Amino acid sequence: MSQIEVISFDAEGTLVTPDFSQAIWHETIPALYAGENGIELAKAKKIVAQEYNKVGDQRLEWYDIKYWFRYFQLGSPEPAIQSCQAKVSYYPEVMEVLSSLKGQYKLIIASGTPSELLQPQLQGIKNYFLRIFPSISLVNQLKTPEFYTYVCESMKVSPAQIVHVGDNWQFDFLNSRQVGIHAFHLNRGGNSQQGSLADLTELKRHLS
Ligand SMILES: [Mg+2]
C-alpha cells in the first residue's frame, strides 16, 4: 500500500462513540416530544422510534435533525444539540492512531452525518483532519459510490491512493470499494466478518 496518500474515516461508530447520537435521538427528542404532547417519556420513546423506523436509514430524512424537529413540531434543534455536547466521546485508541497517522498521511472524514450534528461530535479531534466531507450537507446524498468519487476528485487523488475505514458494511465498505478505494470494514463488536478490523490499531498494521 505504498501509494496511499489519504486516509478517510467514517465518524459515528468509527471515531465517535454512539453516546451523543443516542442522547439526541433516543433521549432528548423523545423528552421534548413527551413535554409537547403531555405524555409519558416511555410512550414518547416508543412513538419516536416507530416514526424513525418508518423512514429507515436508506432515506436522507433519517439523518436530518431539522426534518425531525419540524415533523414532531419541536422548534429549533440548536438547544437540544448543545445540551448533548457533553455526551461526545471517542473510542479509546482514536487519539493515538490519529496522532501516529497524521504525519504520514492526509487524514479526512467522510461521514453520512449532516454538518450540524457532525461538527459538535468532532470538537475534540477536528485538528487531525485536513478536510471534512459530510455527504448529505455537501452533495445531498448518502455515502454512495458517486460521493466517494467526489471525495477523490476534491482531494485530487485517484481512488487507489485512498484508504477508507468505517463501520457500515454498505455505506463505508461496499460503496467505497466499488469505486476502487481501499476499503476496510470496522466491526467493533468482535466476531468479525472475514477481513473486518476489530479496532483502528489494526488499520495501522495493514498500512505498514
Ligand atoms: Mg458509522
mmCIF file of C-alpha atoms and ligand atoms in Angstrom:
data_model
loop_
_atom_site.group_PDB
_atom_site.id
_atom_site.type_symbol
_atom_site.label_atom_id
_atom_site.label_comp_id
_atom_site.label_asym_id
_atom_site.label_seq_id
_atom_site.Cartn_x
_atom_site.Cartn_y
_atom_site.Cartn_z
ATOM 1 C CA MET A 1 0.000 0.000 0.000
ATOM 2 C CA SER A 2 2.893 2.304 -0.679
ATOM 3 C CA GLN A 3 0.930 4.694 -2.893
ATOM 4 C CA ILE A 4 -1.612 5.629 -0.188
ATOM 5 C CA GLU A 5 -1.804 9.369 0.408
ATOM 6 C CA VAL A 6 -5.170 9.884 2.071
ATOM 7 C CA ILE A 7 -6.883 8.057 4.901
ATOM 8 C CA SER A 8 -10.596 8.635 5.151
ATOM 9 C CA PHE A 9 -12.571 7.861 8.293
ATOM 10 C CA ASP A 10 -16.255 7.488 8.940
ATOM 11 C CA ALA A 11 -17.213 9.388 12.115
ATOM 12 C CA GLU A 12 -20.011 7.763 14.127
ATOM 13 C CA GLY A 13 -19.235 4.223 15.263
ATOM 14 C CA THR A 14 -15.693 4.547 13.913
ATOM 15 C CA LEU A 15 -14.114 7.508 15.752
ATOM 16 C CA VAL A 16 -17.034 8.790 17.807
ATOM 17 C CA THR A 17 -18.979 6.511 20.162
ATOM 18 C CA PRO A 18 -22.789 6.354 19.815
ATOM 19 C CA ASP A 19 -23.311 8.231 23.130
ATOM 20 C CA PHE A 20 -24.071 11.638 21.593
ATOM 21 C CA SER A 21 -26.310 10.171 18.927
ATOM 22 C CA GLN A 22 -28.142 8.042 21.451
ATOM 23 C CA ALA A 23 -28.664 11.080 23.686
ATOM 24 C CA ILE A 24 -30.074 13.279 20.958
ATOM 25 C CA TRP A 25 -32.216 10.797 19.031
ATOM 26 C CA HIS A 26 -33.412 8.497 21.791
ATOM 27 C CA GLU A 27 -33.405 10.688 24.923
ATOM 28 C CA THR A 28 -33.648 14.403 24.114
ATOM 29 C CA ILE A 29 -36.087 14.247 21.201
ATOM 30 C CA PRO A 30 -38.465 11.851 22.998
ATOM 31 C CA ALA A 31 -38.270 14.026 26.138
ATOM 32 C CA LEU A 32 -39.210 17.123 24.132
ATOM 33 C CA TYR A 33 -41.964 15.195 22.365
ATOM 34 C CA ALA A 34 -43.325 13.950 25.703
ATOM 35 C CA GLY A 35 -43.350 17.525 27.044
ATOM 36 C CA GLU A 36 -45.067 18.964 23.962
ATOM 37 C CA ASN A 37 -47.738 16.289 23.910
ATOM 38 C CA GLY A 38 -48.222 15.724 27.632
ATOM 39 C CA ILE A 39 -47.423 12.024 27.546
ATOM 40 C CA GLU A 40 -45.101 9.676 29.460
ATOM 41 C CA LEU A 41 -41.457 9.552 28.374
ATOM 42 C CA ALA A 42 -41.598 5.785 27.811
ATOM 43 C CA LYS A 43 -44.535 6.205 25.462
ATOM 44 C CA ALA A 44 -42.831 9.093 23.646
ATOM 45 C CA LYS A 45 -39.697 6.966 23.142
ATOM 46 C CA LYS A 46 -41.804 4.263 21.541
ATOM 47 C CA ILE A 47 -43.649 6.642 19.219
ATOM 48 C CA VAL A 48 -40.496 8.485 18.166
ATOM 49 C CA ALA A 49 -38.614 5.232 17.463
ATOM 50 C CA GLN A 50 -41.546 3.972 15.388
ATOM 51 C CA GLU A 51 -41.513 7.153 13.324
ATOM 52 C CA TYR A 52 -37.756 6.845 12.731
ATOM 53 C CA ASN A 53 -38.185 3.245 11.620
ATOM 54 C CA LYS A 54 -40.915 4.140 9.163
ATOM 55 C CA VAL A 55 -38.370 6.306 7.350
ATOM 56 C CA GLY A 56 -35.331 3.994 7.698
ATOM 57 C CA ASP A 57 -31.642 4.604 7.118
ATOM 58 C CA GLN A 58 -31.799 4.443 3.314
ATOM 59 C CA ARG A 59 -33.590 7.796 3.148
ATOM 60 C CA LEU A 60 -31.990 11.192 3.690
ATOM 61 C CA GLU A 61 -34.667 12.281 6.190
ATOM 62 C CA TRP A 62 -33.433 9.644 8.664
ATOM 63 C CA TYR A 63 -30.275 11.685 9.208
ATOM 64 C CA ASP A 64 -31.846 15.135 9.058
ATOM 65 C CA ILE A 65 -32.396 16.608 12.503
ATOM 66 C CA LYS A 66 -34.172 19.674 11.088
ATOM 67 C CA TYR A 67 -36.641 17.367 9.353
ATOM 68 C CA TRP A 68 -37.426 15.572 12.617
ATOM 69 C CA PHE A 69 -37.798 18.753 14.654
ATOM 70 C CA ARG A 70 -40.260 20.026 12.045
ATOM 71 C CA TYR A 71 -42.034 16.679 11.868
ATOM 72 C CA PHE A 72 -42.504 16.425 15.637
ATOM 73 C CA GLN A 73 -43.069 20.210 15.936
ATOM 74 C CA LEU A 74 -40.303 20.751 18.487
ATOM 75 C CA GLY A 75 -38.979 24.167 17.430
ATOM 76 C CA SER A 76 -35.283 24.677 16.780
ATOM 77 C CA PRO A 77 -32.839 21.770 17.199
ATOM 78 C CA GLU A 78 -29.938 24.006 18.286
ATOM 79 C CA PRO A 79 -30.516 23.979 22.074
ATOM 80 C CA ALA A 80 -31.041 20.204 22.005
ATOM 81 C CA ILE A 81 -27.783 19.685 20.124
ATOM 82 C CA GLN A 82 -25.931 21.876 22.598
ATOM 83 C CA SER A 83 -27.455 20.077 25.562
ATOM 84 C CA CYS A 84 -25.938 16.806 24.312
ATOM 85 C CA GLN A 85 -22.451 18.200 23.656
ATOM 86 C CA ALA A 86 -21.025 16.723 26.879
ATOM 87 C CA LYS A 87 -22.013 13.233 25.705
ATOM 88 C CA VAL A 88 -19.498 13.240 22.857
ATOM 89 C CA SER A 89 -16.762 10.679 23.359
ATOM 90 C CA TYR A 90 -14.184 8.861 21.255
ATOM 91 C CA TYR A 91 -13.116 5.250 21.201
ATOM 92 C CA PRO A 92 -10.049 4.594 23.373
ATOM 93 C CA GLU A 93 -7.492 4.081 20.588
ATOM 94 C CA VAL A 94 -8.605 7.034 18.431
ATOM 95 C CA MET A 95 -6.205 9.761 19.613
ATOM 96 C CA GLU A 96 -3.161 7.546 19.466
ATOM 97 C CA VAL A 97 -3.989 6.213 15.994
ATOM 98 C CA LEU A 98 -4.743 9.665 14.583
ATOM 99 C CA SER A 99 -1.560 11.126 16.103
ATOM 100 C CA SER A 100 0.606 8.455 14.600
ATOM 101 C CA LEU A 101 -1.004 8.591 11.126
ATOM 102 C CA LYS A 102 -1.178 12.368 10.850
ATOM 103 C CA GLY A 103 2.497 12.793 9.971
ATOM 104 C CA GLN A 104 2.435 10.235 7.162
ATOM 105 C CA TYR A 105 -0.963 10.724 5.520
ATOM 106 C CA LYS A 106 -3.602 13.334 4.804
ATOM 107 C CA LEU A 107 -6.465 12.489 7.128
ATOM 108 C CA ILE A 108 -10.062 13.275 6.184
ATOM 109 C CA ILE A 109 -13.563 12.427 7.364
ATOM 110 C CA ALA A 110 -16.259 11.065 5.056
ATOM 111 C CA SER A 111 -19.479 10.956 7.034
ATOM 112 C CA GLY A 112 -23.183 10.472 6.422
ATOM 113 C CA THR A 113 -23.940 12.674 9.422
ATOM 114 C CA PRO A 114 -25.130 16.150 8.420
ATOM 115 C CA SER A 115 -22.902 19.057 9.319
ATOM 116 C CA GLU A 116 -24.979 20.385 12.236
ATOM 117 C CA LEU A 117 -24.625 17.051 14.056
ATOM 118 C CA LEU A 118 -21.151 16.230 12.806
ATOM 119 C CA GLN A 119 -19.394 19.435 13.913
ATOM 120 C CA PRO A 120 -20.248 19.025 17.602
ATOM 121 C CA GLN A 121 -19.092 15.409 17.506
ATOM 122 C CA LEU A 122 -15.701 16.325 16.041
ATOM 123 C CA GLN A 123 -14.888 19.114 18.517
ATOM 124 C CA GLY A 124 -12.107 17.203 20.263
ATOM 125 C CA ILE A 125 -10.421 15.727 17.179
ATOM 126 C CA LYS A 126 -11.022 18.122 14.279
ATOM 127 C CA ASN A 127 -7.417 19.365 14.232
ATOM 128 C CA TYR A 128 -6.236 15.988 12.979
ATOM 129 C CA PHE A 129 -8.167 16.397 9.732
ATOM 130 C CA LEU A 130 -7.374 18.278 6.583
ATOM 131 C CA ARG A 131 -10.920 18.109 5.209
ATOM 132 C CA ILE A 132 -14.323 17.029 6.452
ATOM 133 C CA PHE A 133 -16.870 15.670 3.964
ATOM 134 C CA PRO A 134 -20.436 15.372 5.300
ATOM 135 C CA SER A 135 -22.071 13.709 2.292
ATOM 136 C CA ILE A 136 -25.599 14.937 2.929
ATOM 137 C CA SER A 137 -24.603 18.546 3.536
ATOM 138 C CA LEU A 138 -22.186 18.687 0.579
ATOM 139 C CA VAL A 139 -23.878 16.689 -2.172
ATOM 140 C CA ASN A 140 -27.286 15.821 -0.711
ATOM 141 C CA GLN A 141 -26.527 12.090 -0.875
ATOM 142 C CA LEU A 142 -25.837 9.223 1.458
ATOM 143 C CA LYS A 143 -22.334 7.769 1.111
ATOM 144 C CA THR A 144 -22.888 6.492 -2.413
ATOM 145 C CA PRO A 145 -20.158 5.459 -4.868
ATOM 146 C CA GLU A 146 -20.665 8.870 -6.541
ATOM 147 C CA PHE A 147 -19.962 10.603 -3.238
ATOM 148 C CA TYR A 148 -16.673 8.704 -2.895
ATOM 149 C CA THR A 149 -15.719 9.741 -6.419
ATOM 150 C CA TYR A 150 -16.448 13.338 -5.395
ATOM 151 C CA VAL A 151 -14.140 12.920 -2.375
ATOM 152 C CA CYS A 152 -11.303 11.576 -4.559
ATOM 153 C CA GLU A 153 -11.696 14.449 -7.010
ATOM 154 C CA SER A 154 -11.805 17.022 -4.215
ATOM 155 C CA MET A 155 -8.612 15.586 -2.717
ATOM 156 C CA LYS A 156 -7.006 15.381 -6.196
ATOM 157 C CA VAL A 157 -6.057 11.728 -5.796
ATOM 158 C CA SER A 158 -7.047 8.516 -7.550
ATOM 159 C CA PRO A 159 -9.198 6.009 -5.637
ATOM 160 C CA ALA A 160 -6.158 3.708 -5.353
ATOM 161 C CA GLN A 161 -4.458 6.408 -3.264
ATOM 162 C CA ILE A 162 -7.215 6.458 -0.631
ATOM 163 C CA VAL A 163 -7.970 4.144 2.258
ATOM 164 C CA HIS A 164 -11.435 4.439 3.791
ATOM 165 C CA VAL A 165 -12.466 2.830 7.065
ATOM 166 C CA GLY A 166 -15.908 2.698 8.630
ATOM 167 C CA ASP A 167 -18.373 0.518 10.492
ATOM 168 C CA ASN A 168 -21.220 0.386 7.968
ATOM 169 C CA TRP A 169 -20.929 -2.536 5.564
ATOM 170 C CA GLN A 170 -22.885 -0.848 2.778
ATOM 171 C CA PHE A 171 -22.043 2.856 3.118
ATOM 172 C CA ASP A 172 -18.418 2.506 4.194
ATOM 173 C CA PHE A 173 -17.204 -0.770 2.782
ATOM 174 C CA LEU A 174 -19.150 -1.759 -0.350
ATOM 175 C CA ASN A 175 -19.783 1.722 -1.746
ATOM 176 C CA SER A 176 -16.214 2.983 -1.389
ATOM 177 C CA ARG A 177 -14.748 -0.277 -2.679
ATOM 178 C CA GLN A 178 -16.991 -0.035 -5.726
ATOM 179 C CA VAL A 179 -15.056 2.993 -6.977
ATOM 180 C CA GLY A 180 -11.658 1.422 -6.294
ATOM 181 C CA ILE A 181 -10.871 2.817 -2.846
ATOM 182 C CA HIS A 182 -9.028 0.510 -0.419
ATOM 183 C CA ALA A 183 -11.898 -0.116 1.957
ATOM 184 C CA PHE A 184 -11.763 -1.563 5.446
ATOM 185 C CA HIS A 185 -14.797 -2.602 7.410
ATOM 186 C CA LEU A 186 -14.637 -1.930 11.125
ATOM 187 C CA ASN A 187 -16.544 -4.367 13.297
ATOM 188 C CA ARG A 188 -16.033 -3.281 16.882
ATOM 189 C CA GLY A 189 -18.454 -5.868 18.188
ATOM 190 C CA GLY A 190 -15.853 -8.582 17.623
ATOM 191 C CA ASN A 191 -16.950 -11.810 15.971
ATOM 192 C CA SER A 192 -15.584 -10.374 12.734
ATOM 193 C CA GLN A 193 -16.830 -10.955 9.284
ATOM 194 C CA GLN A 194 -13.809 -12.157 7.408
ATOM 195 C CA GLY A 195 -11.379 -9.328 6.816
ATOM 196 C CA SER A 196 -13.041 -6.844 9.185
ATOM 197 C CA LEU A 197 -10.987 -4.822 11.663
ATOM 198 C CA ALA A 198 -11.786 -5.056 15.377
ATOM 199 C CA ASP A 199 -10.412 -1.574 16.104
ATOM 200 C CA LEU A 200 -8.347 1.161 14.461
ATOM 201 C CA THR A 201 -4.978 -0.082 15.694
ATOM 202 C CA GLU A 202 -5.478 -2.946 13.235
ATOM 203 C CA LEU A 203 -5.708 -0.388 10.439
ATOM 204 C CA LYS A 204 -2.212 0.800 11.306
ATOM 205 C CA ARG A 205 -0.952 -2.752 10.965
ATOM 206 C CA HIS A 206 -2.475 -3.071 7.478
ATOM 207 C CA LEU A 207 -0.896 0.198 6.349
ATOM 208 C CA SER A 208 2.642 -0.683 7.293
HETATM 209 MG MG MG B 1 -20.576 4.849 11.142
#
